[in-house]
Tab-separated table of C-alpha atoms and ligand atoms in Angstrom:
chain	number	residue	atom	x	y	z
A	1	MET	CA	0.000	0.000	0.000
A	2	ASN	CA	1.327	3.391	-0.915
A	3	ASN	CA	-0.014	6.005	1.420
A	4	LYS	CA	1.901	8.824	-0.172
A	5	LEU	CA	-0.100	8.230	-3.336
A	6	TYR	CA	-3.225	9.231	-1.528
A	7	GLY	CA	-1.764	12.023	0.590
A	8	ASN	CA	-1.790	12.268	4.320
A	9	LEU	CA	-4.653	14.660	4.847
A	10	ILE	CA	-7.920	14.840	3.004
A	11	PHE	CA	-7.392	18.618	2.797
A	12	GLU	CA	-4.222	18.101	0.781
A	13	LEU	CA	-6.197	16.115	-1.778
A	14	SER	CA	-8.788	18.844	-2.175
A	15	ARG	CA	-9.261	20.428	-5.648
A	16	PRO	CA	-11.668	23.350	-6.053
A	17	GLY	CA	-14.968	22.276	-7.543
A	18	ARG	CA	-14.520	18.490	-7.139
A	19	LYS	CA	-17.574	16.742	-5.789
A	20	GLY	CA	-18.321	13.294	-4.455
A	21	TYR	CA	-21.898	13.814	-3.348
A	22	SER	CA	-25.261	15.116	-4.290
A	23	LEU	CA	-27.491	16.503	-1.592
A	24	PRO	CA	-30.991	15.151	-1.173
A	25	LYS	CA	-33.733	17.599	-1.899
A	26	ASN	CA	-34.933	19.225	1.294
A	27	SER	CA	-38.502	19.616	2.439
A	28	PHE	CA	-38.759	22.950	0.609
A	29	GLY	CA	-38.350	21.046	-2.646
A	30	ASP	CA	-34.900	22.480	-3.417
A	31	TYR	CA	-31.623	23.164	-1.689
A	32	ASN	CA	-31.606	26.846	-2.028
A	33	VAL	CA	-29.940	28.322	1.067
A	34	ASP	CA	-31.980	31.452	0.569
A	35	SER	CA	-34.911	29.593	2.051
A	36	LEU	CA	-33.056	29.264	5.370
A	37	PRO	CA	-33.600	31.907	8.052
A	38	ASP	CA	-30.670	34.329	8.299
A	39	PHE	CA	-29.549	33.286	11.771
A	40	MET	CA	-28.858	29.774	10.466
A	41	LYS	CA	-26.542	30.882	7.672
A	42	ARG	CA	-22.761	31.138	7.808
A	43	SER	CA	-21.199	34.510	7.259
A	44	GLU	CA	-18.102	32.931	5.689
A	45	GLU	CA	-17.754	29.811	3.604
A	46	ALA	CA	-16.630	26.733	5.565
A	47	THR	CA	-13.173	25.345	4.764
A	48	LEU	CA	-14.130	21.894	3.568
A	49	PRO	CA	-12.097	19.507	1.445
A	50	GLU	CA	-13.435	19.089	-2.095
A	51	CYS	CA	-12.806	15.567	-3.398
A	52	ASP	CA	-14.361	12.960	-5.650
A	53	GLU	CA	-15.774	9.803	-4.125
A	54	MET	CA	-12.945	7.395	-5.057
A	55	THR	CA	-10.350	9.709	-3.554
A	56	VAL	CA	-12.289	9.904	-0.298
A	57	VAL	CA	-12.899	6.163	-0.109
A	58	ARG	CA	-9.258	5.262	-0.847
A	59	HIS	CA	-7.921	7.893	1.490
A	60	TYR	CA	-9.859	6.600	4.498
A	61	THR	CA	-9.547	2.936	3.594
A	62	ASN	CA	-5.769	3.222	3.371
A	63	HIS	CA	-5.558	5.136	6.605
A	64	SER	CA	-7.727	2.602	8.383
A	65	ALA	CA	-5.332	-0.129	7.264
A	66	ASN	CA	-2.595	1.640	9.240
A	67	ASN	CA	-4.481	1.162	12.472
A	68	PHE	CA	-3.157	-1.409	14.844
A	69	GLY	CA	-5.865	-2.994	16.936
A	70	VAL	CA	-6.508	-6.127	18.898
A	71	ASN	CA	-8.401	-7.438	15.867
A	72	ASN	CA	-5.283	-7.470	13.695
A	73	GLY	CA	-2.531	-8.398	16.106
A	74	PHE	CA	-1.379	-9.235	19.622
A	75	TYR	CA	-1.713	-6.246	21.936
A	76	PRO	CA	-0.027	-6.985	25.271
A	77	LEU	CA	-0.681	-3.593	26.841
A	78	GLY	CA	-0.470	-3.919	30.628
A	79	SER	CA	-2.899	-2.069	32.917
A	80	CYS	CA	-5.152	-1.348	29.933
A	81	THR	CA	-6.458	-4.814	29.096
A	82	MET	CA	-6.839	-4.740	25.343
A	83	LYS	CA	-8.706	-7.965	24.847
A	84	TYR	CA	-10.585	-9.591	22.026
A	85	ASN	CA	-13.940	-7.939	21.518
A	86	PRO	CA	-16.323	-10.671	20.444
A	87	VAL	CA	-18.212	-9.824	17.263
A	88	ILE	CA	-21.489	-10.798	18.931
A	89	ASN	CA	-21.003	-7.730	21.191
A	90	GLU	CA	-20.988	-5.468	18.162
A	91	GLU	CA	-24.014	-7.157	16.657
A	92	ILE	CA	-26.021	-6.639	19.806
A	93	ALA	CA	-24.821	-3.070	20.317
A	94	SER	CA	-25.813	-2.093	16.797
A	95	MET	CA	-29.322	-3.574	16.924
A	96	LYS	CA	-31.642	-0.745	16.013
A	97	GLU	CA	-33.878	-1.595	18.975
A	98	PHE	CA	-30.974	-0.456	21.184
A	99	ALA	CA	-29.046	1.976	19.028
A	100	GLY	CA	-32.173	3.889	18.028
A	101	LEU	CA	-33.385	4.593	21.575
A	102	HIS	CA	-33.690	8.097	22.912
A	103	PRO	CA	-32.387	8.587	26.455
A	104	LEU	CA	-35.517	10.500	27.436
A	105	GLN	CA	-37.907	7.882	26.074
A	106	PRO	CA	-40.691	6.898	28.547
A	107	ALA	CA	-39.647	3.877	30.619
A	108	ASP	CA	-42.609	1.731	29.537
A	109	THR	CA	-41.406	1.913	25.903
A	110	CYS	CA	-37.870	0.683	26.615
A	111	GLN	CA	-38.196	-2.011	29.246
A	112	GLY	CA	-35.760	-4.223	27.307
A	113	ALA	CA	-32.957	-1.683	27.473
A	114	LEU	CA	-33.685	-0.971	31.119
A	115	GLU	CA	-33.524	-4.687	31.795
A	116	VAL	CA	-30.041	-4.822	30.303
A	117	TYR	CA	-29.041	-1.862	32.458
A	118	TYR	CA	-30.547	-3.432	35.547
A	119	GLY	CA	-29.002	-6.800	34.689
A	120	VAL	CA	-25.533	-5.281	34.536
A	121	GLN	CA	-26.065	-3.519	37.866
A	122	GLN	CA	-27.097	-6.845	39.404
A	123	SER	CA	-24.319	-8.887	37.751
A	124	LEU	CA	-21.644	-6.499	38.921
A	125	ALA	CA	-23.014	-6.539	42.459
A	126	ALA	CA	-22.938	-10.350	42.403
A	127	LEU	CA	-19.403	-10.504	40.975
A	128	THR	CA	-17.985	-8.023	43.485
A	129	GLY	CA	-19.974	-8.733	46.650
A	130	LEU	CA	-21.167	-5.132	46.884
A	131	SER	CA	-24.712	-3.947	47.401
A	132	GLU	CA	-25.503	-1.601	44.524
A	133	PHE	CA	-23.933	-0.194	41.356
A	134	THR	CA	-24.362	2.938	39.277
A	135	LEU	CA	-23.457	2.642	35.611
A	136	ASN	CA	-23.405	6.387	35.003
A	137	PRO	CA	-19.628	7.149	35.017
A	138	CYS	CA	-18.083	7.147	31.533
A	139	ALA	CA	-14.532	5.957	32.331
A	140	GLY	CA	-12.354	4.537	35.075
A	141	ALA	CA	-11.142	7.957	36.156
A	142	HIS	CA	-14.732	9.220	36.132
A	143	GLY	CA	-15.672	6.253	38.341
A	144	GLU	CA	-12.852	7.086	40.748
A	145	LEU	CA	-14.075	10.657	40.993
A	146	THR	CA	-17.666	9.501	41.540
A	147	GLY	CA	-16.544	6.972	44.172
A	148	LEU	CA	-14.502	9.573	46.032
A	149	MET	CA	-17.446	11.995	45.895
A	150	ILE	CA	-19.572	9.278	47.494
A	151	ILE	CA	-16.940	8.897	50.205
A	152	ARG	CA	-16.866	12.647	50.789
A	153	ALA	CA	-20.666	12.770	50.920
A	154	TYR	CA	-20.636	9.941	53.470
A	155	HIS	CA	-18.226	11.772	55.803
A	156	GLU	CA	-20.075	15.048	55.351
A	157	SER	CA	-23.404	13.372	56.153
A	158	ARG	CA	-21.889	12.448	59.520
A	159	ASN	CA	-20.577	15.959	59.969
A	160	ASP	CA	-17.061	14.534	59.973
A	161	LEU	CA	-15.564	17.396	57.993
A	162	LYS	CA	-11.870	16.978	58.770
A	163	ARG	CA	-11.536	13.941	56.516
A	164	THR	CA	-9.826	15.401	53.472
A	165	LYS	CA	-6.876	13.049	52.935
A	166	VAL	CA	-6.617	9.938	50.787
A	167	ILE	CA	-3.876	7.346	51.145
A	168	ILE	CA	-2.626	5.998	47.812
A	169	PRO	CA	0.197	3.479	47.207
A	170	ASP	CA	3.230	4.711	45.254
A	171	SER	CA	2.542	2.040	42.614
A	172	ALA	CA	-0.984	3.360	41.847
A	173	HIS	CA	-2.281	4.293	38.421
A	174	GLY	CA	-1.886	8.048	37.818
A	175	THR	CA	-5.629	8.596	37.706
A	176	ASN	CA	-5.890	7.744	41.441
A	177	PRO	CA	-4.072	10.840	42.755
A	178	ALA	CA	-5.554	12.933	39.935
A	179	SER	CA	-9.138	11.943	40.841
A	180	ALA	CA	-8.464	12.634	44.519
A	181	ALA	CA	-7.164	16.102	43.654
A	182	VAL	CA	-10.166	16.850	41.416
A	183	CYS	CA	-12.406	15.780	44.307
A	184	GLY	CA	-10.678	18.337	46.551
A	185	LEU	CA	-8.857	15.704	48.590
A	186	GLU	CA	-5.203	15.660	49.517
A	187	VAL	CA	-3.026	12.677	48.601
A	188	ILE	CA	-0.718	10.916	51.033
A	189	GLU	CA	1.532	8.318	49.427
A	190	VAL	CA	2.201	5.008	51.132
A	191	LYS	CA	5.381	3.130	50.222
A	192	SER	CA	5.734	-0.316	48.699
A	193	THR	CA	7.832	-3.131	50.142
A	194	ALA	CA	10.706	-4.667	48.155
A	195	GLU	CA	8.126	-7.298	47.162
A	196	GLY	CA	6.001	-4.579	45.522
A	197	LEU	CA	3.130	-4.672	48.033
A	198	VAL	CA	1.746	-1.953	50.326
A	199	GLU	CA	4.098	-1.508	53.302
A	200	VAL	CA	1.891	-1.930	56.363
A	201	ALA	CA	4.516	-0.467	58.734
A	202	ASP	CA	4.604	2.744	56.666
A	203	LEU	CA	0.803	2.823	56.583
A	204	LYS	CA	0.671	2.551	60.380
A	205	GLU	CA	2.999	5.529	60.710
A	206	LEU	CA	0.870	7.617	58.361
A	207	LEU	CA	-2.261	6.666	60.263
A	208	ALA	CA	-0.683	7.572	63.599
A	209	ASP	CA	-0.112	11.092	62.275
A	210	HIS	CA	-3.346	11.633	60.377
A	211	SER	CA	-5.940	9.226	61.743
A	212	GLU	CA	-8.735	11.828	62.117
A	213	GLU	CA	-8.170	13.257	58.642
A	214	ILE	CA	-8.268	10.082	56.554
A	215	ALA	CA	-11.230	9.988	54.180
A	216	ALA	CA	-10.180	6.801	52.391
A	217	MET	CA	-7.457	4.513	51.222
A	218	MET	CA	-7.370	3.621	47.528
A	219	MET	CA	-5.975	0.226	46.564
A	220	THR	CA	-5.574	-1.562	43.267
A	221	ASN	CA	-5.709	-5.326	43.364
A	222	PRO	CA	-3.956	-7.043	41.760
A	223	ASN	CA	-1.836	-3.924	41.953
A	224	THR	CA	-0.179	-2.270	38.974
A	225	LEU	CA	2.751	-4.667	39.283
A	226	GLY	CA	0.315	-7.497	38.691
A	227	LEU	CA	0.729	-8.668	42.276
A	228	PHE	CA	-1.946	-9.772	44.640
A	229	GLU	CA	-2.000	-7.567	47.741
A	230	LYS	CA	-1.617	-9.919	50.689
A	231	GLU	CA	-2.408	-7.704	53.673
A	232	ILE	CA	-5.830	-6.425	52.660
A	233	PRO	CA	-7.728	-7.653	55.771
A	234	GLU	CA	-5.245	-5.963	58.066
A	235	ILE	CA	-5.132	-2.770	55.968
A	236	ALA	CA	-8.946	-2.609	55.842
A	237	LYS	CA	-9.089	-3.063	59.603
A	238	LEU	CA	-6.575	-0.251	60.187
A	239	ILE	CA	-8.407	2.161	57.868
A	240	HIS	CA	-11.856	1.321	59.242
A	241	GLU	CA	-10.651	1.661	62.826
A	242	CYS	CA	-9.559	5.205	62.147
A	243	GLY	CA	-12.890	6.028	60.483
A	244	GLY	CA	-11.849	5.957	56.819
A	245	LEU	CA	-13.346	3.970	53.939
A	246	MET	CA	-11.648	1.485	51.622
A	247	TYR	CA	-11.700	2.200	47.873
A	248	TYR	CA	-10.950	-0.535	45.333
A	249	ASP	CA	-9.597	0.377	41.902
A	250	GLY	CA	-11.041	-2.525	39.902
A	251	ALA	CA	-10.128	-1.194	36.456
A	252	ASN	CA	-8.529	-4.534	35.701
A	253	LEU	CA	-10.618	-7.036	37.563
A	254	ASN	CA	-9.911	-9.869	35.101
A	255	PRO	CA	-7.975	-12.240	37.361
A	256	MET	CA	-10.542	-11.872	40.147
A	257	LEU	CA	-13.698	-12.586	38.185
A	258	GLY	CA	-15.620	-15.329	39.896
A	259	VAL	CA	-12.604	-16.090	42.096
A	260	SER	CA	-12.784	-13.520	44.874
A	261	ARG	CA	-14.813	-10.418	45.637
A	262	PRO	CA	-13.740	-6.964	46.837
A	263	GLY	CA	-16.888	-6.731	48.985
A	264	ASP	CA	-15.760	-9.790	50.953
A	265	MET	CA	-12.313	-8.283	51.519
A	266	GLY	CA	-13.612	-5.229	53.355
A	267	PHE	CA	-13.868	-2.675	50.546
A	268	ASP	CA	-16.647	-0.084	50.759
A	269	VAL	CA	-16.574	1.557	47.326
A	270	MET	CA	-15.084	0.468	44.001
A	271	HIS	CA	-15.093	1.072	40.296
A	272	ILE	CA	-14.738	-1.374	37.416
A	273	ASN	CA	-13.707	-0.560	33.867
A	274	LEU	CA	-16.229	-2.332	31.682
A	275	HIS	CA	-14.047	-1.401	28.696
A	276	LYS	CA	-11.122	-3.395	30.088
A	277	THR	CA	-12.431	-6.294	32.128
A	278	PHE	CA	-15.579	-6.971	30.092
A	279	SER	CA	-14.261	-6.381	26.543
A	280	THR	CA	-15.341	-3.351	24.382
A	281	PRO	CA	-12.860	-1.713	22.032
A	282	HIS	CA	-11.275	1.322	23.655
A	283	GLY	CA	-8.243	3.537	23.480
A	284	GLY	CA	-7.625	6.948	22.039
A	285	GLY	CA	-9.971	8.442	24.608
A	286	GLY	CA	-13.023	6.246	24.626
A	287	PRO	CA	-15.673	5.090	24.766
A	288	GLY	CA	-15.544	3.797	28.305
A	289	SER	CA	-17.677	2.893	31.239
A	290	GLY	CA	-16.623	2.985	34.892
A	291	PRO	CA	-19.480	1.672	37.054
A	292	VAL	CA	-19.194	2.372	40.768
A	293	GLY	CA	-20.374	-0.035	43.453
A	294	VAL	CA	-20.945	0.559	47.145
A	295	ARG	CA	-21.484	-1.649	50.140
A	296	GLU	CA	-24.739	-1.740	52.028
A	297	GLY	CA	-25.432	1.541	53.775
A	298	LEU	CA	-23.849	3.771	51.125
A	299	GLU	CA	-26.497	3.328	48.390
A	300	GLN	CA	-28.206	6.599	49.249
A	301	PHE	CA	-25.173	8.589	48.051
A	302	LEU	CA	-25.034	7.056	44.569
A	303	PRO	CA	-25.652	9.436	41.661
A	304	THR	CA	-28.869	9.562	39.625
A	305	PRO	CA	-30.521	8.584	37.327
A	306	ARG	CA	-30.948	5.067	38.709
A	307	VAL	CA	-32.740	2.149	37.170
A	308	VAL	CA	-34.843	0.439	39.827
A	309	MET	CA	-37.622	-2.131	40.020
A	310	ASP	CA	-41.008	-0.711	40.956
A	311	GLU	CA	-42.817	-1.666	44.149
A	312	GLU	CA	-44.834	-4.416	42.460
A	313	ASN	CA	-41.620	-5.973	41.119
A	314	GLU	CA	-42.989	-5.775	37.583
A	315	MET	CA	-41.642	-2.737	35.781
A	316	LEU	CA	-38.279	-1.102	35.692
A	317	LYS	CA	-38.292	2.636	36.121
A	318	VAL	CA	-35.854	5.494	36.057
A	319	GLU	CA	-35.456	7.389	39.312
A	320	THR	CA	-34.015	10.853	39.449
A	321	GLY	CA	-35.596	12.294	42.597
A	322	ASN	CA	-36.352	10.527	45.866
A	323	TYR	CA	-32.769	10.538	47.090
A	324	ASP	CA	-31.962	13.615	49.108
A	325	LYS	CA	-28.388	12.466	49.812
A	326	SER	CA	-27.603	11.497	46.222
A	327	LEU	CA	-24.772	13.210	44.402
A	328	GLY	CA	-27.201	14.012	41.596
A	329	SER	CA	-26.011	13.672	38.041
A	330	VAL	CA	-22.351	12.951	37.170
A	331	GLY	CA	-22.815	13.006	33.402
A	332	ALA	CA	-25.321	13.172	30.603
A	333	PHE	CA	-28.191	10.690	30.939
A	334	PHE	CA	-27.203	7.073	31.770
A	335	GLY	CA	-23.532	6.774	30.784
A	336	ASN	CA	-22.253	4.937	27.712
A	337	PHE	CA	-25.078	2.519	27.039
A	338	GLY	CA	-23.290	0.869	24.096
A	339	VAL	CA	-20.414	-0.183	26.359
A	340	ILE	CA	-22.838	-1.461	28.981
A	341	LEU	CA	-24.581	-3.571	26.333
A	342	ARG	CA	-21.294	-5.077	25.179
A	343	ALA	CA	-20.332	-5.902	28.757
A	344	TYR	CA	-23.650	-7.632	29.368
A	345	THR	CA	-23.284	-9.629	26.163
A	346	TYR	CA	-19.794	-10.670	27.244
A	347	ILE	CA	-20.954	-11.698	30.735
A	348	LEU	CA	-23.983	-13.636	29.489
A	349	SER	CA	-22.148	-15.335	26.641
A	350	LEU	CA	-19.520	-16.624	29.078
A	351	GLY	CA	-22.017	-17.546	31.776
A	352	ARG	CA	-21.456	-18.137	35.462
A	353	ASP	CA	-19.062	-21.093	35.072
A	354	ASN	CA	-16.932	-19.852	32.195
A	355	VAL	CA	-16.493	-16.436	33.754
A	356	LYS	CA	-14.469	-18.256	36.399
A	357	MET	CA	-11.949	-19.337	33.754
A	358	VAL	CA	-11.045	-15.773	32.758
A	359	GLY	CA	-8.838	-15.181	35.792
A	360	PRO	CA	-6.949	-18.487	35.823
A	361	LEU	CA	-6.259	-18.350	32.053
A	362	ALA	CA	-5.092	-14.722	32.109
A	363	THR	CA	-2.861	-15.578	35.067
A	364	LEU	CA	-1.460	-18.672	33.357
A	365	ASN	CA	-0.657	-16.723	30.181
A	366	ALA	CA	1.096	-13.928	32.060
A	367	ASN	CA	3.210	-16.316	34.123
A	368	TYR	CA	4.135	-18.314	31.027
A	369	ILE	CA	5.510	-15.214	29.275
A	370	LYS	CA	7.270	-14.006	32.413
A	371	GLU	CA	9.033	-17.314	33.009
A	372	SER	CA	9.960	-17.697	29.330
A	373	LEU	CA	11.603	-14.273	29.132
A	374	LYS	CA	13.113	-13.701	32.544
A	375	ASP	CA	16.609	-14.741	31.421
A	376	PHE	CA	16.516	-12.021	28.742
A	377	TYR	CA	14.692	-9.212	30.542
A	378	GLU	CA	15.196	-7.947	34.085
A	379	LEU	CA	12.483	-9.232	36.406
A	380	PRO	CA	12.642	-6.938	39.454
A	381	ILE	CA	9.972	-8.807	41.397
A	382	GLY	CA	9.835	-12.560	40.961
A	383	GLY	CA	7.266	-15.073	42.095
A	384	LEU	CA	3.774	-15.644	40.769
A	385	CYS	CA	2.036	-12.721	39.120
A	386	LYS	CA	-1.650	-12.339	38.283
A	387	HIS	CA	-2.832	-11.204	34.837
A	388	GLU	CA	0.163	-8.943	34.146
A	389	PHE	CA	3.743	-8.312	35.246
A	390	VAL	CA	6.587	-5.822	34.868
A	391	PHE	CA	10.110	-6.193	33.480
A	392	ASP	CA	12.681	-3.502	34.194
A	393	GLY	CA	14.171	-3.338	30.689
A	394	LEU	CA	16.657	-5.755	29.159
A	395	LYS	CA	18.729	-7.924	31.443
A	396	ASP	CA	21.927	-6.811	29.732
A	397	LYS	CA	21.919	-3.015	29.916
A	398	SER	CA	25.511	-2.586	28.682
A	399	THR	CA	24.383	-2.050	25.080
A	400	GLY	CA	22.396	1.090	25.926
A	401	VAL	CA	19.235	-0.358	24.362
A	402	THR	CA	16.266	0.956	26.338
A	403	THR	CA	12.692	-0.126	26.921
A	404	MET	CA	11.606	2.516	24.382
A	405	ASP	CA	13.859	0.905	21.758
A	406	VAL	CA	12.482	-2.572	22.464
A	407	ALA	CA	8.931	-1.204	22.192
A	408	LYS	CA	9.694	0.430	18.826
A	409	ARG	CA	11.396	-2.699	17.486
A	410	LEU	CA	8.335	-4.802	18.386
A	411	LEU	CA	6.338	-2.694	15.891
A	412	ASP	CA	8.658	-3.908	13.124
A	413	TYR	CA	7.627	-7.468	13.943
A	414	GLY	CA	3.914	-6.607	13.837
A	415	TYR	CA	3.281	-6.506	17.586
A	416	HIS	CA	1.820	-3.667	19.556
A	417	ALA	CA	4.204	-2.621	22.324
A	418	PRO	CA	3.457	-3.422	25.949
A	419	THR	CA	2.886	-0.534	28.378
A	420	ILE	CA	6.221	1.206	28.876
A	421	TYR	CA	7.685	3.430	31.603
A	422	PHE	CA	4.755	2.608	33.878
A	423	PRO	CA	4.580	1.876	36.766
A	424	LEU	CA	7.039	4.535	37.854
A	425	LEU	CA	8.662	2.298	40.464
A	426	PHE	CA	11.341	1.185	37.968
A	427	HIS	CA	13.299	3.190	35.418
A	428	GLU	CA	12.735	0.892	32.434
A	429	SER	CA	9.278	-0.569	33.129
A	430	LEU	CA	7.904	-2.858	30.440
A	431	MET	CA	4.481	-4.022	31.539
A	432	ILE	CA	3.005	-7.029	29.784
A	433	GLU	CA	-0.554	-8.365	29.858
A	434	PRO	CA	-1.527	-11.177	27.481
A	435	THR	CA	-5.241	-11.574	28.507
A	436	GLU	CA	-7.049	-14.895	28.759
A	437	ASN	CA	-8.131	-15.241	25.155
A	438	GLU	CA	-4.805	-15.590	23.303
A	439	SER	CA	-3.714	-18.950	21.896
A	440	LYS	CA	-0.461	-20.645	22.900
A	441	GLU	CA	0.868	-20.118	19.361
A	442	THR	CA	0.264	-16.362	19.552
A	443	ILE	CA	1.974	-16.167	22.912
A	444	ASP	CA	4.890	-18.329	21.738
A	445	GLY	CA	5.274	-16.043	18.716
A	446	PHE	CA	5.530	-13.015	20.972
A	447	ILE	CA	8.023	-14.723	23.275
A	448	SER	CA	10.174	-15.664	20.336
A	449	VAL	CA	10.211	-12.094	18.970
A	450	MET	CA	11.069	-10.697	22.413
A	451	LYS	CA	14.014	-13.110	22.537
A	452	THR	CA	15.098	-12.094	19.035
A	453	ILE	CA	15.058	-8.424	20.051
A	454	ALA	CA	17.162	-9.182	23.133
A	455	GLN	CA	19.631	-10.951	20.832
A	456	GLU	CA	19.644	-8.055	18.342
A	457	ALA	CA	20.308	-5.637	21.184
A	458	LYS	CA	23.533	-7.540	21.868
A	459	GLU	CA	24.652	-8.092	18.288
A	460	ASN	CA	23.442	-4.969	16.529
A	461	PRO	CA	22.230	-2.424	19.095
A	462	GLU	CA	21.924	0.343	16.455
A	463	LEU	CA	19.282	-1.670	14.629
A	464	VAL	CA	17.104	-1.661	17.743
A	465	LYS	CA	17.897	1.918	18.727
A	466	SER	CA	16.784	3.267	15.355
A	467	ALA	CA	13.608	1.161	15.082
A	468	PRO	CA	10.944	1.080	13.783
A	469	HIS	CA	12.055	0.426	10.202
A	470	ASN	CA	8.975	-1.201	8.616
A	471	THR	CA	6.150	1.096	9.743
A	472	PRO	CA	4.576	3.850	7.591
A	473	ILE	CA	6.126	6.448	9.899
A	474	GLY	CA	9.535	5.959	11.518
A	475	ARG	CA	10.571	7.074	14.979
A	476	VAL	CA	8.737	10.229	15.983
A	477	ASP	CA	9.877	12.902	18.375
A	478	ASP	CA	7.340	12.104	21.059
A	479	VAL	CA	8.436	14.889	23.395
A	480	LEU	CA	7.857	17.458	20.660
A	481	ALA	CA	4.565	15.817	19.745
A	482	ALA	CA	3.398	16.033	23.354
A	483	LYS	CA	4.630	19.572	23.940
A	484	HIS	CA	3.621	21.012	20.623
A	485	PRO	CA	0.779	19.040	19.077
A	486	VAL	CA	-0.374	20.233	15.642
A	487	VAL	CA	-3.928	19.012	15.456
A	488	THR	CA	-5.672	20.989	12.721
A	489	PHE	CA	-4.979	21.580	9.051
A	490	LYS	CA	-5.237	25.320	9.634
A	491	GLN	CA	-2.578	25.194	12.361
A	492	MET	CA	-0.364	23.153	10.039
A	493	GLN	CA	-0.725	25.756	7.285
A	494	ASP	CA	-0.229	28.704	9.642
A	495	GLU	CA	3.036	27.185	10.858
A	496	LYS	CA	4.424	26.468	7.406
B	1	PLP	C1	-7.069	2.255	33.106
B	1	PLP	C2	-6.970	2.386	34.570
B	1	PLP	C3	-7.621	3.454	35.228
B	1	PLP	C4	-8.340	4.589	34.487
B	1	PLP	O1	-9.356	4.174	33.639
B	1	PLP	P1	-9.790	5.110	32.394
B	1	PLP	O2	-10.998	4.463	31.838
B	1	PLP	O3	-8.633	5.127	31.453
B	1	PLP	O4	-10.085	6.474	32.944
B	1	PLP	C5	-7.529	3.498	36.599
B	1	PLP	N1	-6.829	2.577	37.300
B	1	PLP	C6	-6.194	1.545	36.700
B	1	PLP	C7	-5.453	0.547	37.533
B	1	PLP	C8	-6.238	1.420	35.313
B	1	PLP	O5	-5.600	0.420	34.711
C-alpha cells in the first residue's frame, strides 16, 4: 500500500470544484440556502475539502489499514487490558432496537434496554460482593471521581468534615491521585515493600499522624505490578478503625472474576472498567464505562438517574428524585449505554461457570511469558504474578538499548508494544498483559520475537535503537509531539 499516493490529509487532496456527493432535496423542494432563516446561515464559507468519491474512499480505507488494533494483532498492553472484543457484542450493540433509543424515552417503551441496564447492575453486584452499582460514570477515572465523591458525601453526612486526605500506594495508576485532587482531597503516598506490596509499617505511621483526617485509602488489586496484595484484611481493619473507607480500583478485575470479591475483603466503594475487564474496544480516549459499586449503607449517596424495580416488582423505572443524599447527576443521561450492552453480552455469553476461567487463564498466560523471558529481561519482582507483570528493561543493559527501543522494534515485527515506563517504580518498566483469550501459538510467537530483540540488542544495538524500520512512519519525536501538538490543518498551514 502506498499512502503517499493518496496524501496524508484529506485537505491536501482537495481540488476546487470536485464533488463526491449530491445533496438530497430538502422539504422545501430544493436546496436553495436562501430559504433558510438568516440566523442559520454562515457569514463565511466553511473550509471543507473538495474531493471525488474514489479519492475519499481510498484515502480513508488506506488510513484505516494503518491502524493497529486487537483485531489485527497481539496487543499486550499492561494495565489497559486490550482484549478480544467478540463480534457478537458489536451485533447486539448495533441492533436498532438499542441503538435507536432516545435517552428521554418513557420507561414503559424501553423495558428491554432498562432490563439490560438493571441486569448489569445486578451482575456487577454479584461478581464483586457489593450492594448496589451505578453505571453512570463514563470511564475509570470518572468512576474514581464519583466513588470519592460518594466517600466525601458519606463523611459530610456524619458531619465529619476533617476527613480530606486519601492514602494511595506509590505504585498506583496516575488517575488515582488525579481523581483525589479533582475531588478536593489531599493525597498521602504510602510506600511499597521490596516485594512490591503496600508496606503496612509505613501505613501505620501515616495513620498515627493523620488518623482523624483520613477519608479513604485507595488500593488496586492485583496492583499495577500485577501482584496480589496480601495484607488487605489488616489494611482494611486499620483504615476502618480510624474512620476511613476502603476504595478498590477494579479497572482490571480480570484475574478476580468469579474467584474472589472486593466486597468480601472489606472494601466499601469500588469502580470497574467495563471497557477493560468486560471487553469493548477502547483507546484513544473512549468510549468507556466505569461503574461504581458501594457496600450496604452507602447506596443513598449514589448518583442519579438510577434504574430500579417498581414496588410491584414488575416494571423497571428510572429514578431521578427521591434521594436527598444522592450526588445528583455525574454526566449526561445514563452513561455509555453501548459499552454497557457489550459488557452484558460478554458476561452472558460466558455464563457463570466460564467467567471463572477468565482469571486463571489470564494468570497462566502472564506467568508463562514471564518465566519464558526472565533470562533475557530484568524481572525486578519474581514469584507468581496475576494477569500482568513488569520487566525492568533488558537484562543486559551494557548495550544502551532501552525499553523505548524494544517497544519500537516490536512494531517492526507486527506486535503492539506493551505498556512502557509505567509503573514509575522502575526506570525501564515494560508491563506485559496477554489476557485470557490468546492462543499458545500467539503467545509463543511473541516470546520468540522478544528473545530475538534481546539478541539483536547484543549483536546490533543500532538496529534496535533506530527502530521502527517497517512502519509507515519511523521514529517520531514524542516529546515534541506532546509539547507542541499540531492538530488541525489550519494550524499546520499557519506554521508552514
Ligand atoms: C485504566 C486504569 C484506570 C483509568 O481508567 P480510564 O478508563 O482510562 O479512565 C484506573 N486505574 C487503573 C489501575 C487502570 O488500569
